[in-house]
């Protein structure tokens, strides 16, 4: 059967001779036993993912460099003009996780035990998922915002939780009596509780529509420029009336003279994965 291709034909590719995905884990910890049945542990945990899957657009017009930043000329033809847009899955993405962990725990004695743990970590990747859709929006068509520069999307992972603190404990409630029916009823009761606090998940800022006319399948999948003079505390407001300050971002500059109308720059700085404010979760 003969297949006819046209400039509107959508193509779906998988990298030829995919590299095998693998993961490396490493850790080191030191534990110290203290008086009163208390033990303290300090450790490092690392993880690196290699040859992870990345989803990207295919057959997009090639950008050029203007004023030391990527620039897309409006009307630039696709590399293969006989077909249209496409999607390709690569196995060249990477992920990096590093964490410092602290734990203190007391074994059950004298009617009481507790455990507390604190983790400071950073999770960075090129693409959180390159296969399927998730609640964090990666996995959509062309989740690499710059198909010809995959490292432009290396940033905090959608799964990154910077700091986590957890405390739990058990207290054996003393019984006022130890004999008889009342003693049997009141003896052996315990109260347990868990408190946890963690930083929120990162989020990503996009512009509406295309700034650089790269003919990607996903229209609103480009980033604005970030005002480098702004601090995190001044950007994230956390208010019901406005979660972040939109004035901290600006559109890329217009095309210089001599280029076709509608041409545009890529974002100057990758502005995704801003960390949201601390949120608390308490369970009893």
PDB file of C-alpha atoms in Angstrom:
ATOM      1  CA  UNK A   1       0.000   0.000   0.000  1.00  0.00           C
ATOM      2  CA  UNK A   2       1.344   3.384  -0.958  1.00  0.00           C
ATOM      3  CA  UNK A   3       1.195   6.078   1.732  1.00  0.00           C
ATOM      4  CA  UNK A   4       0.885   9.693   0.636  1.00  0.00           C
ATOM      5  CA  UNK A   5       2.626  12.309   2.800  1.00  0.00           C
ATOM      6  CA  UNK A   6       1.628  15.964   2.813  1.00  0.00           C
ATOM      7  CA  UNK A   7       2.816  19.054   4.760  1.00  0.00           C
ATOM      8  CA  UNK A   8      -0.089  18.441   7.162  1.00  0.00           C
ATOM      9  CA  UNK A   9       0.919  14.839   7.950  1.00  0.00           C
ATOM     10  CA  UNK A  10       1.732  14.323  11.647  1.00  0.00           C
ATOM     11  CA  UNK A  11       4.633  11.971  12.316  1.00  0.00           C
ATOM     12  CA  UNK A  12       5.473  10.014  15.479  1.00  0.00           C
ATOM     13  CA  UNK A  13       9.003   8.685  15.923  1.00  0.00           C
ATOM     14  CA  UNK A  14      11.082   6.769  18.455  1.00  0.00           C
ATOM     15  CA  UNK A  15      14.838   7.223  18.545  1.00  0.00           C
ATOM     16  CA  UNK A  16      16.582   4.559  16.525  1.00  0.00           C
ATOM     17  CA  UNK A  17      18.655   2.167  18.655  1.00  0.00           C
ATOM     18  CA  UNK A  18      17.420   3.471  22.029  1.00  0.00           C
ATOM     19  CA  UNK A  19      19.977   3.564  24.813  1.00  0.00           C
ATOM     20  CA  UNK A  20      19.097   1.417  27.842  1.00  0.00           C
ATOM     21  CA  UNK A  21      17.751   3.426  30.769  1.00  0.00           C
ATOM     22  CA  UNK A  22      19.485   2.818  34.062  1.00  0.00           C
ATOM     23  CA  UNK A  23      19.741   4.314  37.520  1.00  0.00           C
ATOM     24  CA  UNK A  24      22.644   4.703  39.928  1.00  0.00           C
ATOM     25  CA  UNK A  25      22.075   5.037  43.684  1.00  0.00           C
ATOM     26  CA  UNK A  26      24.633   5.782  46.365  1.00  0.00           C
ATOM     27  CA  UNK A  27      24.435   6.676  50.033  1.00  0.00           C
ATOM     28  CA  UNK A  28      26.595   7.202  53.077  1.00  0.00           C
ATOM     29  CA  UNK A  29      25.474   7.574  56.681  1.00  0.00           C
ATOM     30  CA  UNK A  30      26.897   7.811  60.193  1.00  0.00           C
ATOM     31  CA  UNK A  31      24.923   6.709  63.256  1.00  0.00           C
ATOM     32  CA  UNK A  32      25.617   7.558  66.870  1.00  0.00           C
ATOM     33  CA  UNK A  33      24.010   5.977  69.924  1.00  0.00           C
ATOM     34  CA  UNK A  34      23.310   8.452  72.733  1.00  0.00           C
ATOM     35  CA  UNK A  35      22.125   8.103  76.281  1.00  0.00           C
ATOM     36  CA  UNK A  36      18.504   7.321  77.053  1.00  0.00           C
ATOM     37  CA  UNK A  37      18.007   5.009  74.099  1.00  0.00           C
ATOM     38  CA  UNK A  38      18.355   7.859  71.573  1.00  0.00           C
ATOM     39  CA  UNK A  39      20.105   7.273  68.233  1.00  0.00           C
ATOM     40  CA  UNK A  40      21.105   9.994  65.752  1.00  0.00           C
ATOM     41  CA  UNK A  41      21.832   9.386  62.062  1.00  0.00           C
ATOM     42  CA  UNK A  42      23.247  11.809  59.493  1.00  0.00           C
ATOM     43  CA  UNK A  43      23.549  10.696  55.904  1.00  0.00           C
ATOM     44  CA  UNK A  44      23.796  11.574  52.230  1.00  0.00           C
ATOM     45  CA  UNK A  45      21.649   9.997  49.530  1.00  0.00           C
ATOM     46  CA  UNK A  46      22.280  10.397  45.819  1.00  0.00           C
ATOM     47  CA  UNK A  47      20.592   9.154  42.689  1.00  0.00           C
ATOM     48  CA  UNK A  48      21.272   9.624  38.999  1.00  0.00           C
ATOM     49  CA  UNK A  49      19.070   8.544  36.127  1.00  0.00           C
ATOM     50  CA  UNK A  50      20.788   8.047  32.768  1.00  0.00           C
ATOM     51  CA  UNK A  51      19.234   7.669  29.308  1.00  0.00           C
ATOM     52  CA  UNK A  52      15.810   8.723  30.555  1.00  0.00           C
ATOM     53  CA  UNK A  53      13.033   9.251  28.035  1.00  0.00           C
ATOM     54  CA  UNK A  54      12.337  12.715  26.685  1.00  0.00           C
ATOM     55  CA  UNK A  55       9.412  13.756  24.512  1.00  0.00           C
ATOM     56  CA  UNK A  56      10.070  16.468  21.944  1.00  0.00           C
ATOM     57  CA  UNK A  57       8.740  18.008  18.766  1.00  0.00           C
ATOM     58  CA  UNK A  58      10.241  16.880  15.488  1.00  0.00           C
ATOM     59  CA  UNK A  59      10.679  18.647  12.166  1.00  0.00           C
ATOM     60  CA  UNK A  60      10.532  22.156  13.597  1.00  0.00           C
ATOM     61  CA  UNK A  61      12.242  25.049  11.788  1.00  0.00           C
ATOM     62  CA  UNK A  62      15.830  25.450  12.933  1.00  0.00           C
ATOM     63  CA  UNK A  63      16.568  28.541  15.072  1.00  0.00           C
ATOM     64  CA  UNK A  64      19.463  30.894  14.480  1.00  0.00           C
ATOM     65  CA  UNK A  65      21.474  32.932  16.987  1.00  0.00           C
ATOM     66  CA  UNK A  66      20.724  36.661  17.131  1.00  0.00           C
ATOM     67  CA  UNK A  67      22.183  38.817  19.925  1.00  0.00           C
ATOM     68  CA  UNK A  68      23.506  35.604  21.562  1.00  0.00           C
ATOM     69  CA  UNK A  69      20.104  34.030  22.032  1.00  0.00           C
ATOM     70  CA  UNK A  70      17.965  31.614  19.945  1.00  0.00           C
ATOM     71  CA  UNK A  71      15.802  33.327  17.351  1.00  0.00           C
ATOM     72  CA  UNK A  72      13.195  31.841  15.023  1.00  0.00           C
ATOM     73  CA  UNK A  73      12.502  33.526  11.695  1.00  0.00           C
ATOM     74  CA  UNK A  74       8.841  33.568  10.735  1.00  0.00           C
ATOM     75  CA  UNK A  75       8.204  31.559   7.592  1.00  0.00           C
ATOM     76  CA  UNK A  76      11.341  29.440   7.973  1.00  0.00           C
ATOM     77  CA  UNK A  77      10.535  26.091   6.309  1.00  0.00           C
ATOM     78  CA  UNK A  78      10.633  22.791   8.143  1.00  0.00           C
ATOM     79  CA  UNK A  79      13.768  20.657   7.626  1.00  0.00           C
ATOM     80  CA  UNK A  80      11.568  18.104   5.830  1.00  0.00           C
ATOM     81  CA  UNK A  81       9.036  20.088   3.859  1.00  0.00           C
ATOM     82  CA  UNK A  82       7.209  16.993   2.592  1.00  0.00           C
ATOM     83  CA  UNK A  83       5.639  16.287   6.013  1.00  0.00           C
ATOM     84  CA  UNK A  84       4.318  18.362   8.877  1.00  0.00           C
ATOM     85  CA  UNK A  85       4.948  18.455  12.610  1.00  0.00           C
ATOM     86  CA  UNK A  86       5.987  15.357  14.489  1.00  0.00           C
ATOM     87  CA  UNK A  87       6.800  13.931  17.884  1.00  0.00           C
ATOM     88  CA  UNK A  88       9.954  12.043  18.754  1.00  0.00           C
ATOM     89  CA  UNK A  89      10.961  10.153  21.897  1.00  0.00           C
ATOM     90  CA  UNK A  90      14.635  10.240  22.818  1.00  0.00           C
ATOM     91  CA  UNK A  91      16.570   8.395  25.501  1.00  0.00           C
ATOM     92  CA  UNK A  92      19.080  11.152  26.210  1.00  0.00           C
ATOM     93  CA  UNK A  93      17.559  12.878  29.248  1.00  0.00           C
ATOM     94  CA  UNK A  94      19.166  12.774  32.694  1.00  0.00           C
ATOM     95  CA  UNK A  95      18.012  13.169  36.281  1.00  0.00           C
ATOM     96  CA  UNK A  96      19.977  14.106  39.417  1.00  0.00           C
ATOM     97  CA  UNK A  97      18.905  13.740  43.047  1.00  0.00           C
ATOM     98  CA  UNK A  98      21.001  14.737  46.065  1.00  0.00           C
ATOM     99  CA  UNK A  99      19.802  14.784  49.641  1.00  0.00           C
ATOM    100  CA  UNK A 100      21.098  15.401  53.141  1.00  0.00           C
ATOM    101  CA  UNK A 101      19.161  13.411  55.725  1.00  0.00           C
ATOM    102  CA  UNK A 102      19.026  13.736  59.506  1.00  0.00           C
ATOM    103  CA  UNK A 103      17.173  11.370  61.818  1.00  0.00           C
ATOM    104  CA  UNK A 104      16.826  11.115  65.587  1.00  0.00           C
ATOM    105  CA  UNK A 105      14.829   8.370  67.249  1.00  0.00           C
ATOM    106  CA  UNK A 106      14.220   7.067  70.728  1.00  0.00           C
ATOM    107  CA  UNK A 107      13.186   3.475  71.247  1.00  0.00           C
ATOM    108  CA  UNK A 108      10.150   2.757  73.368  1.00  0.00           C
ATOM    109  CA  UNK A 109      10.950   3.069  77.071  1.00  0.00           C
ATOM    110  CA  UNK A 110       9.270   4.593  80.106  1.00  0.00           C
ATOM    111  CA  UNK A 111       6.035   4.659  78.135  1.00  0.00           C
ATOM    112  CA  UNK A 112       7.315   6.903  75.356  1.00  0.00           C
ATOM    113  CA  UNK A 113       9.013   6.778  71.948  1.00  0.00           C
ATOM    114  CA  UNK A 114       9.603   9.303  69.175  1.00  0.00           C
ATOM    115  CA  UNK A 115      11.223   9.663  65.780  1.00  0.00           C
ATOM    116  CA  UNK A 116      12.074  12.805  63.841  1.00  0.00           C
ATOM    117  CA  UNK A 117      13.491  13.105  60.336  1.00  0.00           C
ATOM    118  CA  UNK A 118      14.592  16.050  58.211  1.00  0.00           C
ATOM    119  CA  UNK A 119      15.552  15.906  54.532  1.00  0.00           C
ATOM    120  CA  UNK A 120      17.073  18.681  52.457  1.00  0.00           C
ATOM    121  CA  UNK A 121      17.183  17.684  48.812  1.00  0.00           C
ATOM    122  CA  UNK A 122      17.351  18.875  45.236  1.00  0.00           C
ATOM    123  CA  UNK A 123      15.864  16.950  42.312  1.00  0.00           C
ATOM    124  CA  UNK A 124      16.908  18.184  38.856  1.00  0.00           C
ATOM    125  CA  UNK A 125      16.089  16.640  35.499  1.00  0.00           C
ATOM    126  CA  UNK A 126      15.721  17.351  31.798  1.00  0.00           C
ATOM    127  CA  UNK A 127      12.234  15.890  31.600  1.00  0.00           C
ATOM    128  CA  UNK A 128      10.190  14.464  34.457  1.00  0.00           C
ATOM    129  CA  UNK A 129       8.447  12.079  32.093  1.00  0.00           C
ATOM    130  CA  UNK A 130       8.882  11.423  28.407  1.00  0.00           C
ATOM    131  CA  UNK A 131       6.100   8.921  27.932  1.00  0.00           C
ATOM    132  CA  UNK A 132       2.777   9.818  29.550  1.00  0.00           C
ATOM    133  CA  UNK A 133       0.747  12.729  30.858  1.00  0.00           C
ATOM    134  CA  UNK A 134       1.006  13.565  34.576  1.00  0.00           C
ATOM    135  CA  UNK A 135      -0.542  16.033  36.987  1.00  0.00           C
ATOM    136  CA  UNK A 136       2.513  18.261  36.518  1.00  0.00           C
ATOM    137  CA  UNK A 137       1.972  18.740  32.716  1.00  0.00           C
ATOM    138  CA  UNK A 138       5.130  17.011  31.463  1.00  0.00           C
ATOM    139  CA  UNK A 139       4.297  14.235  29.072  1.00  0.00           C
ATOM    140  CA  UNK A 140       2.297  16.535  26.824  1.00  0.00           C
ATOM    141  CA  UNK A 141       3.189  16.808  23.161  1.00  0.00           C
ATOM    142  CA  UNK A 142       6.624  18.362  22.922  1.00  0.00           C
ATOM    143  CA  UNK A 143       7.376  18.791  26.615  1.00  0.00           C
ATOM    144  CA  UNK A 144      10.867  19.971  25.647  1.00  0.00           C
ATOM    145  CA  UNK A 145      10.256  23.659  25.053  1.00  0.00           C
ATOM    146  CA  UNK A 146      13.305  23.989  22.803  1.00  0.00           C
ATOM    147  CA  UNK A 147      13.531  20.839  20.647  1.00  0.00           C
ATOM    148  CA  UNK A 148      16.992  21.736  19.330  1.00  0.00           C
ATOM    149  CA  UNK A 149      18.363  22.558  22.787  1.00  0.00           C
ATOM    150  CA  UNK A 150      17.160  19.885  25.246  1.00  0.00           C
ATOM    151  CA  UNK A 151      19.340  21.148  28.098  1.00  0.00           C
ATOM    152  CA  UNK A 152      17.327  24.382  28.109  1.00  0.00           C
ATOM    153  CA  UNK A 153      14.712  22.531  30.170  1.00  0.00           C
ATOM    154  CA  UNK A 154      17.122  21.163  32.765  1.00  0.00           C
ATOM    155  CA  UNK A 155      15.707  22.502  35.998  1.00  0.00           C
ATOM    156  CA  UNK A 156      14.029  21.428  39.197  1.00  0.00           C
ATOM    157  CA  UNK A 157      11.973  18.326  38.609  1.00  0.00           C
ATOM    158  CA  UNK A 158       8.197  18.482  38.839  1.00  0.00           C
ATOM    159  CA  UNK A 159       8.593  15.953  41.663  1.00  0.00           C
ATOM    160  CA  UNK A 160      11.098  18.043  43.617  1.00  0.00           C
ATOM    161  CA  UNK A 161      10.277  18.672  47.278  1.00  0.00           C
ATOM    162  CA  UNK A 162      13.134  20.732  48.688  1.00  0.00           C
ATOM    163  CA  UNK A 163      12.689  20.234  52.420  1.00  0.00           C
ATOM    164  CA  UNK A 164      10.687  17.771  54.482  1.00  0.00           C
ATOM    165  CA  UNK A 165      10.359  17.540  58.257  1.00  0.00           C
ATOM    166  CA  UNK A 166       8.458  14.738  60.009  1.00  0.00           C
ATOM    167  CA  UNK A 167       7.948  14.014  63.712  1.00  0.00           C
ATOM    168  CA  UNK A 168       6.004  11.088  65.135  1.00  0.00           C
ATOM    169  CA  UNK A 169       5.663   9.704  68.611  1.00  0.00           C
ATOM    170  CA  UNK A 170       3.816   7.273  70.824  1.00  0.00           C
ATOM    171  CA  UNK A 171       2.880   7.902  74.459  1.00  0.00           C
ATOM    172  CA  UNK A 172       1.511   5.215  76.698  1.00  0.00           C
ATOM    173  CA  UNK A 173      -1.202   6.830  78.798  1.00  0.00           C
ATOM    174  CA  UNK A 174      -0.686   6.015  82.486  1.00  0.00           C
ATOM    175  CA  UNK A 175      -3.580   4.144  84.069  1.00  0.00           C
ATOM    176  CA  UNK A 176      -4.929   5.625  87.340  1.00  0.00           C
ATOM    177  CA  UNK A 177      -5.616   2.106  88.600  1.00  0.00           C
ATOM    178  CA  UNK A 178      -3.850  -1.160  87.904  1.00  0.00           C
ATOM    179  CA  UNK A 179      -6.208  -3.792  89.305  1.00  0.00           C
ATOM    180  CA  UNK A 180      -9.759  -4.927  88.865  1.00  0.00           C
ATOM    181  CA  UNK A 181     -12.146  -4.248  86.042  1.00  0.00           C
ATOM    182  CA  UNK A 182     -11.254  -0.557  85.930  1.00  0.00           C
ATOM    183  CA  UNK A 183      -7.572  -1.403  85.602  1.00  0.00           C
ATOM    184  CA  UNK A 184      -8.267  -3.813  82.745  1.00  0.00           C
ATOM    185  CA  UNK A 185     -10.272  -1.151  80.898  1.00  0.00           C
ATOM    186  CA  UNK A 186      -7.928   1.794  81.489  1.00  0.00           C
ATOM    187  CA  UNK A 187      -4.615   0.013  81.119  1.00  0.00           C
ATOM    188  CA  UNK A 188      -2.747  -0.252  77.788  1.00  0.00           C
ATOM    189  CA  UNK A 189      -4.070   2.863  76.017  1.00  0.00           C
ATOM    190  CA  UNK A 190      -1.658   4.808  73.821  1.00  0.00           C
ATOM    191  CA  UNK A 191      -1.728   8.128  72.016  1.00  0.00           C
ATOM    192  CA  UNK A 192       0.156   8.509  68.742  1.00  0.00           C
ATOM    193  CA  UNK A 193       0.660  11.503  66.486  1.00  0.00           C
ATOM    194  CA  UNK A 194       2.409  12.525  63.275  1.00  0.00           C
ATOM    195  CA  UNK A 195       3.384  16.020  62.203  1.00  0.00           C
ATOM    196  CA  UNK A 196       4.898  16.739  58.799  1.00  0.00           C
ATOM    197  CA  UNK A 197       5.937  19.944  57.063  1.00  0.00           C
ATOM    198  CA  UNK A 198       7.311  20.243  53.548  1.00  0.00           C
ATOM    199  CA  UNK A 199       7.950  22.716  50.801  1.00  0.00           C
ATOM    200  CA  UNK A 200       5.490  22.674  47.935  1.00  0.00           C
ATOM    201  CA  UNK A 201       5.984  21.379  44.416  1.00  0.00           C
ATOM    202  CA  UNK A 202       7.523  23.651  41.758  1.00  0.00           C
ATOM    203  CA  UNK A 203       5.378  25.238  39.070  1.00  0.00           C
ATOM    204  CA  UNK A 204       6.058  26.524  35.590  1.00  0.00           C
ATOM    205  CA  UNK A 205       5.257  29.869  33.964  1.00  0.00           C
ATOM    206  CA  UNK A 206       4.285  29.934  30.281  1.00  0.00           C
ATOM    207  CA  UNK A 207       3.260  32.624  27.826  1.00  0.00           C
ATOM    208  CA  UNK A 208      -0.020  32.607  25.959  1.00  0.00           C
ATOM    209  CA  UNK A 209       0.553  31.638  22.347  1.00  0.00           C
ATOM    210  CA  UNK A 210       3.880  31.521  20.538  1.00  0.00           C
ATOM    211  CA  UNK A 211       6.593  34.158  20.843  1.00  0.00           C
ATOM    212  CA  UNK A 212       9.024  32.284  18.616  1.00  0.00           C
ATOM    213  CA  UNK A 213       7.129  30.923  15.556  1.00  0.00           C
ATOM    214  CA  UNK A 214       8.669  27.444  15.777  1.00  0.00           C
ATOM    215  CA  UNK A 215       5.493  25.664  14.567  1.00  0.00           C
ATOM    216  CA  UNK A 216       5.408  23.373  17.609  1.00  0.00           C
ATOM    217  CA  UNK A 217       2.344  21.218  18.106  1.00  0.00           C
ATOM    218  CA  UNK A 218       1.815  22.688  21.581  1.00  0.00           C
ATOM    219  CA  UNK A 219       0.974  26.376  21.170  1.00  0.00           C
ATOM    220  CA  UNK A 220       1.313  27.773  24.714  1.00  0.00           C
ATOM    221  CA  UNK A 221       4.516  26.005  25.675  1.00  0.00           C
ATOM    222  CA  UNK A 222       7.102  28.778  25.690  1.00  0.00           C
ATOM    223  CA  UNK A 223       8.516  30.686  28.637  1.00  0.00           C
ATOM    224  CA  UNK A 224       8.714  34.428  29.268  1.00  0.00           C
ATOM    225  CA  UNK A 225      11.897  36.196  30.333  1.00  0.00           C
ATOM    226  CA  UNK A 226      12.550  36.493  34.064  1.00  0.00           C
ATOM    227  CA  UNK A 227      13.523  39.750  35.727  1.00  0.00           C
ATOM    228  CA  UNK A 228      16.832  38.677  37.279  1.00  0.00           C
ATOM    229  CA  UNK A 229      16.625  41.465  39.875  1.00  0.00           C
ATOM    230  CA  UNK A 230      13.571  39.903  41.504  1.00  0.00           C
ATOM    231  CA  UNK A 231      13.910  37.620  44.525  1.00  0.00           C
ATOM    232  CA  UNK A 232      11.797  34.571  45.215  1.00  0.00           C
ATOM    233  CA  UNK A 233      10.039  36.246  48.154  1.00  0.00           C
ATOM    234  CA  UNK A 234       8.975  39.121  45.916  1.00  0.00           C
ATOM    235  CA  UNK A 235       7.697  36.838  43.125  1.00  0.00           C
ATOM    236  CA  UNK A 236       5.635  34.274  45.025  1.00  0.00           C
ATOM    237  CA  UNK A 237       2.798  36.056  46.810  1.00  0.00           C
ATOM    238  CA  UNK A 238       0.758  33.068  47.921  1.00  0.00           C
ATOM    239  CA  UNK A 239      -2.423  35.121  48.015  1.00  0.00           C
ATOM    240  CA  UNK A 240      -5.859  33.907  46.848  1.00  0.00           C
ATOM    241  CA  UNK A 241      -5.972  37.038  44.701  1.00  0.00           C
ATOM    242  CA  UNK A 242      -2.652  36.232  43.027  1.00  0.00           C
ATOM    243  CA  UNK A 243      -0.292  33.352  43.632  1.00  0.00           C
ATOM    244  CA  UNK A 244       2.675  35.019  41.935  1.00  0.00           C
ATOM    245  CA  UNK A 245       3.483  38.486  40.652  1.00  0.00           C
ATOM    246  CA  UNK A 246       3.202  38.523  36.830  1.00  0.00           C
ATOM    247  CA  UNK A 247       5.224  41.749  36.655  1.00  0.00           C
ATOM    248  CA  UNK A 248       8.332  39.701  37.526  1.00  0.00           C
ATOM    249  CA  UNK A 249       8.204  38.316  33.992  1.00  0.00           C
ATOM    250  CA  UNK A 250       8.399  40.025  30.635  1.00  0.00           C
ATOM    251  CA  UNK A 251       7.913  39.033  27.053  1.00  0.00           C
ATOM    252  CA  UNK A 252      11.042  38.489  24.951  1.00  0.00           C
ATOM    253  CA  UNK A 253      12.054  41.577  22.948  1.00  0.00           C
ATOM    254  CA  UNK A 254      10.601  42.152  19.485  1.00  0.00           C
ATOM    255  CA  UNK A 255      12.401  41.009  16.369  1.00  0.00           C
ATOM    256  CA  UNK A 256      15.223  43.317  15.220  1.00  0.00           C
ATOM    257  CA  UNK A 257      14.813  45.332  12.047  1.00  0.00           C
ATOM    258  CA  UNK A 258      15.342  43.409   8.856  1.00  0.00           C
ATOM    259  CA  UNK A 259      13.574  40.214   9.925  1.00  0.00           C
ATOM    260  CA  UNK A 260      10.119  39.110   8.811  1.00  0.00           C
ATOM    261  CA  UNK A 261       7.196  40.250  10.917  1.00  0.00           C
ATOM    262  CA  UNK A 262       6.199  37.656  13.495  1.00  0.00           C
ATOM    263  CA  UNK A 263       9.751  36.435  14.053  1.00  0.00           C
ATOM    264  CA  UNK A 264      10.718  36.089  17.695  1.00  0.00           C
ATOM    265  CA  UNK A 265      13.250  35.168  20.373  1.00  0.00           C
ATOM    266  CA  UNK A 266      13.244  32.222  22.689  1.00  0.00           C
ATOM    267  CA  UNK A 267      13.103  33.007  26.401  1.00  0.00           C
ATOM    268  CA  UNK A 268      16.360  34.460  27.701  1.00  0.00           C
ATOM    269  CA  UNK A 269      16.318  32.450  30.891  1.00  0.00           C
ATOM    270  CA  UNK A 270      14.497  29.256  31.768  1.00  0.00           C
ATOM    271  CA  UNK A 271      11.810  30.399  34.209  1.00  0.00           C
ATOM    272  CA  UNK A 272      10.109  27.153  35.171  1.00  0.00           C
ATOM    273  CA  UNK A 273      10.085  25.354  38.484  1.00  0.00           C
ATOM    274  CA  UNK A 274       9.665  28.228  40.921  1.00  0.00           C
ATOM    275  CA  UNK A 275       9.346  26.818  44.395  1.00  0.00           C
ATOM    276  CA  UNK A 276       6.018  27.412  46.103  1.00  0.00           C
ATOM    277  CA  UNK A 277       5.760  28.478  49.704  1.00  0.00           C
ATOM    278  CA  UNK A 278       6.023  26.190  52.704  1.00  0.00           C
ATOM    279  CA  UNK A 279       2.858  24.259  53.368  1.00  0.00           C
ATOM    280  CA  UNK A 280       2.070  22.298  56.475  1.00  0.00           C
ATOM    281  CA  UNK A 281       0.282  18.975  56.864  1.00  0.00           C
ATOM    282  CA  UNK A 282      -0.646  17.867  60.363  1.00  0.00           C
ATOM    283  CA  UNK A 283      -2.244  14.543  61.182  1.00  0.00           C
ATOM    284  CA  UNK A 284      -3.217  13.263  64.599  1.00  0.00           C
TER     285      UNK A 284
END
